[in-house]
PDB file of C-alpha atoms in Angstrom:
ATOM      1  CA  UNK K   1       0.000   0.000   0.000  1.00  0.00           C
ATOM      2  CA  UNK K   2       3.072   2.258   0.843  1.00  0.00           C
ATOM      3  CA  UNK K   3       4.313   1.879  -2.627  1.00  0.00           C
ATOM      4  CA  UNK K   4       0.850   2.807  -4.346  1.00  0.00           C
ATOM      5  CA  UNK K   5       0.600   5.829  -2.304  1.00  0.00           C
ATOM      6  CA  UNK K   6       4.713   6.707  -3.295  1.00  0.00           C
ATOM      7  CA  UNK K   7       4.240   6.011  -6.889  1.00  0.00           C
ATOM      8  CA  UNK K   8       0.889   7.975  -6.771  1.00  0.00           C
ATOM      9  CA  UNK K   9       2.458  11.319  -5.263  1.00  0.00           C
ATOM     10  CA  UNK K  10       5.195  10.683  -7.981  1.00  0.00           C
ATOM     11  CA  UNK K  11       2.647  11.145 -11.401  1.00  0.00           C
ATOM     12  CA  UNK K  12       2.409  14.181 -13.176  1.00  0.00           C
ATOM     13  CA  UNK K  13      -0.679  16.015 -12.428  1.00  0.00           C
ATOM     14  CA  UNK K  14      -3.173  16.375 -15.296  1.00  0.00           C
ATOM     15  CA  UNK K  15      -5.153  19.329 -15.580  1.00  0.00           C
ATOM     16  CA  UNK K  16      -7.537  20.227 -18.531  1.00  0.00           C
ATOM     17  CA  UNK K  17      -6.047  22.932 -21.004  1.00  0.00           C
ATOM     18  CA  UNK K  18      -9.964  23.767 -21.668  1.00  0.00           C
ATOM     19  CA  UNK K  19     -11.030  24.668 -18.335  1.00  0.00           C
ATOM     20  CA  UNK K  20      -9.149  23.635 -14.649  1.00  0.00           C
ATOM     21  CA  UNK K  21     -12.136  23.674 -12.729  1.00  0.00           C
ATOM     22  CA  UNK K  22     -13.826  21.107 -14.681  1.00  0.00           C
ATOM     23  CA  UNK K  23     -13.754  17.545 -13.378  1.00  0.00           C
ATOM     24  CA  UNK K  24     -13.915  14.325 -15.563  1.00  0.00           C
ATOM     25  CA  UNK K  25     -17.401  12.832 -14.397  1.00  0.00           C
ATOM     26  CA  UNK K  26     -19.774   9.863 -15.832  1.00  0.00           C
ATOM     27  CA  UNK K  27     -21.552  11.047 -18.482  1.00  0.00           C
ATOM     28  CA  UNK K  28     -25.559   8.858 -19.361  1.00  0.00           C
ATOM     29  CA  UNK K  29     -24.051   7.830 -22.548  1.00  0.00           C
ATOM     30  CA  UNK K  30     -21.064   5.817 -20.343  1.00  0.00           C
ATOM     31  CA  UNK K  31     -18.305   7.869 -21.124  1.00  0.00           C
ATOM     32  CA  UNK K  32     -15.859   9.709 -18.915  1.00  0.00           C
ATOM     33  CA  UNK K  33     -15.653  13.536 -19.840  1.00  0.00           C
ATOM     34  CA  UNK K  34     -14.996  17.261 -18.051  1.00  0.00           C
ATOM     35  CA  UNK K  35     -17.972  18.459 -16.801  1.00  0.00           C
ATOM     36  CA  UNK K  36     -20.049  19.835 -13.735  1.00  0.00           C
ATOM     37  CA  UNK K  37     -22.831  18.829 -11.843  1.00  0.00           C
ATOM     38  CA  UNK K  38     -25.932  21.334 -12.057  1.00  0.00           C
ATOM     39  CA  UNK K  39     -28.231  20.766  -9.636  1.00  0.00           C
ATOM     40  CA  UNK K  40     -31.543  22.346  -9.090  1.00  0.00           C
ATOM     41  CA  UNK K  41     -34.537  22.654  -6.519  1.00  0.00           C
ATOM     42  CA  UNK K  42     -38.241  23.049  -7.977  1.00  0.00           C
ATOM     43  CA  UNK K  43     -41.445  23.361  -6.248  1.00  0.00           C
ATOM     44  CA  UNK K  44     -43.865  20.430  -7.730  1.00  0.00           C
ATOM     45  CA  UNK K  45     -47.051  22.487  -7.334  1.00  0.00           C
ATOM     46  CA  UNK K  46     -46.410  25.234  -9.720  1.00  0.00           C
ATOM     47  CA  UNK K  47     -43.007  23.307 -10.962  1.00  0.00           C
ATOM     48  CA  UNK K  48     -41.068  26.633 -10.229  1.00  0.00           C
ATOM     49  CA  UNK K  49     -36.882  26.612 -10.359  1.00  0.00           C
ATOM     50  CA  UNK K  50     -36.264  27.530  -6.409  1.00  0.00           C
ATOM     51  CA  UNK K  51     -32.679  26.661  -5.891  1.00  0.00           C
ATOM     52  CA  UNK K  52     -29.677  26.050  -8.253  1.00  0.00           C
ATOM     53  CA  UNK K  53     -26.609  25.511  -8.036  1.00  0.00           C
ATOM     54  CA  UNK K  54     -23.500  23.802  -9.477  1.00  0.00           C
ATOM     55  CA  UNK K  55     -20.833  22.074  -8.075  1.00  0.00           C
ATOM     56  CA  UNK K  56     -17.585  19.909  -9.150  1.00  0.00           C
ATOM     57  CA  UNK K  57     -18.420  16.290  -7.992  1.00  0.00           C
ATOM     58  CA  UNK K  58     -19.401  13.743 -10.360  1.00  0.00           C
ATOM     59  CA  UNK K  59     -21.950  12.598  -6.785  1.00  0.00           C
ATOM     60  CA  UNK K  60     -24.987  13.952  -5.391  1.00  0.00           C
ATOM     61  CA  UNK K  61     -24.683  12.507  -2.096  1.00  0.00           C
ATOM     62  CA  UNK K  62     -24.476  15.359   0.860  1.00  0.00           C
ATOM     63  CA  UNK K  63     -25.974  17.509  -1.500  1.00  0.00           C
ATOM     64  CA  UNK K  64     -29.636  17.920  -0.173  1.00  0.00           C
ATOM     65  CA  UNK K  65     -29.172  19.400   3.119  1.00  0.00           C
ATOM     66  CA  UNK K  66     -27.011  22.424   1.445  1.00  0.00           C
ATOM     67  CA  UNK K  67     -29.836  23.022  -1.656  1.00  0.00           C
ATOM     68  CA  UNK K  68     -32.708  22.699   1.333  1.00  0.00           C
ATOM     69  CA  UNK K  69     -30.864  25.502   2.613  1.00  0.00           C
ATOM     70  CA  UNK K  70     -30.870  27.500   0.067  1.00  0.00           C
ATOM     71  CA  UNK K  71     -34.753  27.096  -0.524  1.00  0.00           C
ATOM     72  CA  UNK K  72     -35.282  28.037   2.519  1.00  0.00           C
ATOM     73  CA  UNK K  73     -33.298  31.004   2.762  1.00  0.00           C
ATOM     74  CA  UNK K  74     -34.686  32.749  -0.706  1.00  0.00           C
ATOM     75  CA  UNK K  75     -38.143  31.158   0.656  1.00  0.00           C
ATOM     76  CA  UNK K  76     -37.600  32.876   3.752  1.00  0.00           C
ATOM     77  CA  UNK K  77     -39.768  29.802   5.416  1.00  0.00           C
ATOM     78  CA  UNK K  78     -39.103  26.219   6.547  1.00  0.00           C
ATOM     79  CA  UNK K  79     -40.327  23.438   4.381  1.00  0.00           C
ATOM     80  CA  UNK K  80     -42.331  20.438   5.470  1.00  0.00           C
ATOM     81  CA  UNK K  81     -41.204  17.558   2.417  1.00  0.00           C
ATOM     82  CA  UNK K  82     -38.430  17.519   0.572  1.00  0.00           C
ATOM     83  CA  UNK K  83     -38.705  14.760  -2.546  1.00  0.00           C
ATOM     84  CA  UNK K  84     -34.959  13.862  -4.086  1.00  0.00           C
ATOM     85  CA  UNK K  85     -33.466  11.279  -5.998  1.00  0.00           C
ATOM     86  CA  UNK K  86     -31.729   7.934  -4.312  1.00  0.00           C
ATOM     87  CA  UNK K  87     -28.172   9.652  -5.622  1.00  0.00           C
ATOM     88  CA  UNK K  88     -28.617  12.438  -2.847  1.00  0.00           C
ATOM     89  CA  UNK K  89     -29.298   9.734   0.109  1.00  0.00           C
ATOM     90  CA  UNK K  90     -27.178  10.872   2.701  1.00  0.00           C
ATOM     91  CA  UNK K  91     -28.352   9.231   6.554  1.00  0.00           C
ATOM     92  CA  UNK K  92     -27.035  12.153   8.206  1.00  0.00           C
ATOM     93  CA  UNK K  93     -28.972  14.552   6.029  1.00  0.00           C
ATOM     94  CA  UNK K  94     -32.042  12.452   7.011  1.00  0.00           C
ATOM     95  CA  UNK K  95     -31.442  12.822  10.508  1.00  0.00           C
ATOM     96  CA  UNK K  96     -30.535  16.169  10.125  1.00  0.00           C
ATOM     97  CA  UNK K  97     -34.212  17.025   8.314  1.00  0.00           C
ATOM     98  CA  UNK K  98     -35.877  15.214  10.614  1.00  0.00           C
ATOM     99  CA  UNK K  99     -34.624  17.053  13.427  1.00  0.00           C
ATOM    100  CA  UNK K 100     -36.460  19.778  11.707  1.00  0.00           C
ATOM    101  CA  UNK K 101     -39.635  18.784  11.098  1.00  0.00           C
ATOM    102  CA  UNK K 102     -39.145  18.061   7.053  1.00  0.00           C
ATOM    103  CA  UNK K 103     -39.903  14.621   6.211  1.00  0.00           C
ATOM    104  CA  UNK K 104     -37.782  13.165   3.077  1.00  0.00           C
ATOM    105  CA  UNK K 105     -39.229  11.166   0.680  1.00  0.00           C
ATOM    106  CA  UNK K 106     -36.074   9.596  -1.693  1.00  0.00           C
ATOM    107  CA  UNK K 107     -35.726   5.374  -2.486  1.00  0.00           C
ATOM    108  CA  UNK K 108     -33.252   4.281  -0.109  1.00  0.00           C
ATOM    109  CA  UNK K 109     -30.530   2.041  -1.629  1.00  0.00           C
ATOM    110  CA  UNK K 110     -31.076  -1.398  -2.572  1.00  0.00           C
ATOM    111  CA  UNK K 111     -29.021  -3.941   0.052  1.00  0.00           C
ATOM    112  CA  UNK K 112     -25.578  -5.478  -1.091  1.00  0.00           C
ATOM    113  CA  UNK K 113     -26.404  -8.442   0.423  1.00  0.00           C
ATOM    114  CA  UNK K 114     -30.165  -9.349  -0.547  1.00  0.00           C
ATOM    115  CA  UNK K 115     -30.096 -13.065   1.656  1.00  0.00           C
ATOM    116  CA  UNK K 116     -29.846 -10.481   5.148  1.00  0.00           C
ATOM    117  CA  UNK K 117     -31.949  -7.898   3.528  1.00  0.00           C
ATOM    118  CA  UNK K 118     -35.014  -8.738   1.184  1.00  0.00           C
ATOM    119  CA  UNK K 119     -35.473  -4.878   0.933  1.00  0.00           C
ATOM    120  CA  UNK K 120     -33.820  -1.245   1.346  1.00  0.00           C
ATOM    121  CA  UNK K 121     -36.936  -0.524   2.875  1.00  0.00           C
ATOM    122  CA  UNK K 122     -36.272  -2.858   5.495  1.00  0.00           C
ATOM    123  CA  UNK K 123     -35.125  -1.161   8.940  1.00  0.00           C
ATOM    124  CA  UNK K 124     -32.114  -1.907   9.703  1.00  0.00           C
ATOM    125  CA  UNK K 125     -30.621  -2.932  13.327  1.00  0.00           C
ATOM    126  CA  UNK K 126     -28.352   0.429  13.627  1.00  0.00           C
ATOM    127  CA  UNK K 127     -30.997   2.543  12.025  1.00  0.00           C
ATOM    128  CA  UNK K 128     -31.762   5.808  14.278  1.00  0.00           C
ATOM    129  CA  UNK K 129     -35.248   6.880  14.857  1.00  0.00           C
ATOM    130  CA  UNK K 130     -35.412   9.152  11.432  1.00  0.00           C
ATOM    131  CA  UNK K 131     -33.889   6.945   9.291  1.00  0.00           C
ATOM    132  CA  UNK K 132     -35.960   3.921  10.480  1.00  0.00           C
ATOM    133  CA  UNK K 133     -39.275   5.994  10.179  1.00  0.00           C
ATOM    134  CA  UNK K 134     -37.993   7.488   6.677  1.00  0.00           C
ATOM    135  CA  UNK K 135     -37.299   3.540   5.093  1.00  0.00           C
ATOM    136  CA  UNK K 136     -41.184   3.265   7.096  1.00  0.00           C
ATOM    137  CA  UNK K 137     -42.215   6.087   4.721  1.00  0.00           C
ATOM    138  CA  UNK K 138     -40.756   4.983   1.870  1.00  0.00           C
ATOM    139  CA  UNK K 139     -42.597   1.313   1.973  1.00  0.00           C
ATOM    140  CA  UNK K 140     -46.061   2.966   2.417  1.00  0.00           C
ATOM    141  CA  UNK K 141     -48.047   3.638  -0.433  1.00  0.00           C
ATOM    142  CA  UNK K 142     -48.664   7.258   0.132  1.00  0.00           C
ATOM    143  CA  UNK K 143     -44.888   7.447   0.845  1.00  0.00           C
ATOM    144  CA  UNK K 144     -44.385   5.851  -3.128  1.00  0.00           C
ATOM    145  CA  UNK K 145     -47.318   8.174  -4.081  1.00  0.00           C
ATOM    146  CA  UNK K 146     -45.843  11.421  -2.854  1.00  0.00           C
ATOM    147  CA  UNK K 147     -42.247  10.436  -4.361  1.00  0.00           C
ATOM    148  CA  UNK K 148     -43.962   9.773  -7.631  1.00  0.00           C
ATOM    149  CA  UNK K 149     -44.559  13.230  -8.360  1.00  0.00           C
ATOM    150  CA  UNK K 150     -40.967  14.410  -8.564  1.00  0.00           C
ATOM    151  CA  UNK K 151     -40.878  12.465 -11.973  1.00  0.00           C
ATOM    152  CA  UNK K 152     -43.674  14.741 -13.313  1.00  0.00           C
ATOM    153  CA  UNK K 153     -42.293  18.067 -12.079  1.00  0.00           C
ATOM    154  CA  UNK K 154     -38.243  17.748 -12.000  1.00  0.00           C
ATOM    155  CA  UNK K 155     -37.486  16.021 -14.429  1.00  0.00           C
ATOM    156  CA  UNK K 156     -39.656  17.430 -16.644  1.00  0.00           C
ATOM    157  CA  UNK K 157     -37.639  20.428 -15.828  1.00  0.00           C
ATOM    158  CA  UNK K 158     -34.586  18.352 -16.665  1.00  0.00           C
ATOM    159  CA  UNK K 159     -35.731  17.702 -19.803  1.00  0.00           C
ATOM    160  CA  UNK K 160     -36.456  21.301 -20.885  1.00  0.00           C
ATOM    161  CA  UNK K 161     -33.631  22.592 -19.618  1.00  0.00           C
ATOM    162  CA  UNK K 162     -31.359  20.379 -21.346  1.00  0.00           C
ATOM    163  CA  UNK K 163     -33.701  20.813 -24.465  1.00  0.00           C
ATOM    164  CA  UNK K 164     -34.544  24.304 -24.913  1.00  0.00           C
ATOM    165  CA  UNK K 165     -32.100  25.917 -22.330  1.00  0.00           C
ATOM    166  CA  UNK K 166     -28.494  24.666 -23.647  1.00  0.00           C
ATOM    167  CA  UNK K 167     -27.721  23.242 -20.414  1.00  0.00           C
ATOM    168  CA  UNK K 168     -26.833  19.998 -22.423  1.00  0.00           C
ATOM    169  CA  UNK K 169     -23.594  21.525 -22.964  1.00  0.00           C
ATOM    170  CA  UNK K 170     -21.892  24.639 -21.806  1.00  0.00           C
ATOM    171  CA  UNK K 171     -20.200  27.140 -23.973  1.00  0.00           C
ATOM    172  CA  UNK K 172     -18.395  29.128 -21.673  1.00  0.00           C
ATOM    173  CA  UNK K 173     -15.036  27.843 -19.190  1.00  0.00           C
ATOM    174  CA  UNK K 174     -14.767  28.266 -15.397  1.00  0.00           C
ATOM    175  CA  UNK K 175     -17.042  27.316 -12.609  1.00  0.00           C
ATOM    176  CA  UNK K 176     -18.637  30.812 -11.866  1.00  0.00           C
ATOM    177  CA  UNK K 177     -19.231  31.437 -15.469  1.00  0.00           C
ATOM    178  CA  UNK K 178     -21.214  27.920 -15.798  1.00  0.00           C
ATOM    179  CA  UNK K 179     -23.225  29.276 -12.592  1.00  0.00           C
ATOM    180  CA  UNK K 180     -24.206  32.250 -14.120  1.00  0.00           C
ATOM    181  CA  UNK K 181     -25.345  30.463 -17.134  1.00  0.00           C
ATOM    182  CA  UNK K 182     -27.563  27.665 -14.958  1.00  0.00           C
ATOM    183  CA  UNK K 183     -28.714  31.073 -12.973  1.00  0.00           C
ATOM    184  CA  UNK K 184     -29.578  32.444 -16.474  1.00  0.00           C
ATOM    185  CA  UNK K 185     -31.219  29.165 -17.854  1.00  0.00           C
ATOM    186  CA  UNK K 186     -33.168  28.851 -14.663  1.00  0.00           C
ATOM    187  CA  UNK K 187     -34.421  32.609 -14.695  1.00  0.00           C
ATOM    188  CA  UNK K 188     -35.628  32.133 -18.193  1.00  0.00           C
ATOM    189  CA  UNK K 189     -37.183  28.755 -17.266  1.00  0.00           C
ATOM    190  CA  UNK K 190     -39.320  30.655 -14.823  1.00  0.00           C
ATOM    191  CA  UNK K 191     -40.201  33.970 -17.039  1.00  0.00           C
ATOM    192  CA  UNK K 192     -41.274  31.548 -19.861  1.00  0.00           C
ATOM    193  CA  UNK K 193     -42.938  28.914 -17.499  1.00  0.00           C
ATOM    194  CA  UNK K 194     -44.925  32.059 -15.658  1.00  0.00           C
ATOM    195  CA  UNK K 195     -45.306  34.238 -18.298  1.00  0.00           C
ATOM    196  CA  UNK K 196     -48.963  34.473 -18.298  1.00  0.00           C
ATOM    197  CA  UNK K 197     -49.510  35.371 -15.153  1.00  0.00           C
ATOM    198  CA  UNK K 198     -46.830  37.891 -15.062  1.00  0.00           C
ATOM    199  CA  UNK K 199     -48.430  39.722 -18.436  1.00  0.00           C
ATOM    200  CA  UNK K 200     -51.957  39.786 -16.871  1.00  0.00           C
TER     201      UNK K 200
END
């Protein structure tokens, strides 16, 4: 192990001549190429863009207690449900929502080892309180229900973005540049999305 670590310290650094503060991430295609991670908040009543921002890590875990955050900060009110994708599980930010009041509704992982663990619903022995009552949740029907609708709101938004907005692939280099485009492509999102009501 001593030797990996020595021979490691001993490579040449690689940095992209396109833009340093990109980092190579997994791309839906399977390939390996500089990018950043845009992530975004929306409100699945009115499907409203509340909270964006982008980061350099190719994972979303941790990520959901920093963007709740941020909602609630521009919101300038708690909120009571927060709906997110199994990539952002994090047990601490469960327990940390909880504590809170805000019940999270995202699939927990699948088990590694299905023959001690049918399900990743399944409480397990260490579980605290929140994360026990959260796999609870996520088992119930009304918990599968609620969890549905971030399919017809998000990534929806997703879609649109990446379809209409550019945000398939950025034109500009540097990681507060690419924010100020997402900021852009999220403010026109909204103006287009709520431009009836604003006219009348």
């Amino acid at each position: 192990l001593g030797k990996k670590i020595a021979a490691a310290r001993h490579k040449d650094v690689r940095v992209s001549t396109t833009d340093v503060d990109a980092r190579v991430m997994k791309m839906p295609d399977g390939g390996f190429r500089p990018a950043y991670n845009v992530q975004l908040a929306c409100d699945v009543e009115s499907r409203a863009i509340i909270g964006v921002d982008v980061i350099q890590a190719g994972v979303d875990a941790g990520q959901a207690e920093p963007m709740r955050r941020q909602v609630e900060q521009r919101m300038g009110t708690g909120i009571r449900e927060h709906l997110y994708d199994g990539g952002f599980v994090r047990l601490a930010d469960i327990e940390c929502a909880a504590a809170e009041g805000v019940e999270v509704y995202a699939p927990p992982k699948p088990p590694r080892n299905k023959t001690r663990r049918s399900s990743g619903v399944v409480p397990r022995l260490y579980d605290s309180p929140a994360v026990a009552q959260w796999r609870q949740r996520m088992a119930s029907a009304e918990g599968q229900a609620i969890y549905r609708r971030r399919a017809s709101s998000c990534e929806t938004i997703n879609g649109e973005l990446r379809t209409y907005r550019g945000l398939n692939r950025f034109l500009v280099r540097g990681l507060a540049k690419v924010r100020c485009v997402t900021l852009w492509s999220a403010l026109a999102y909204n103006l287009v999305h709520f431009g009836r009501m604003l006219i009348n």
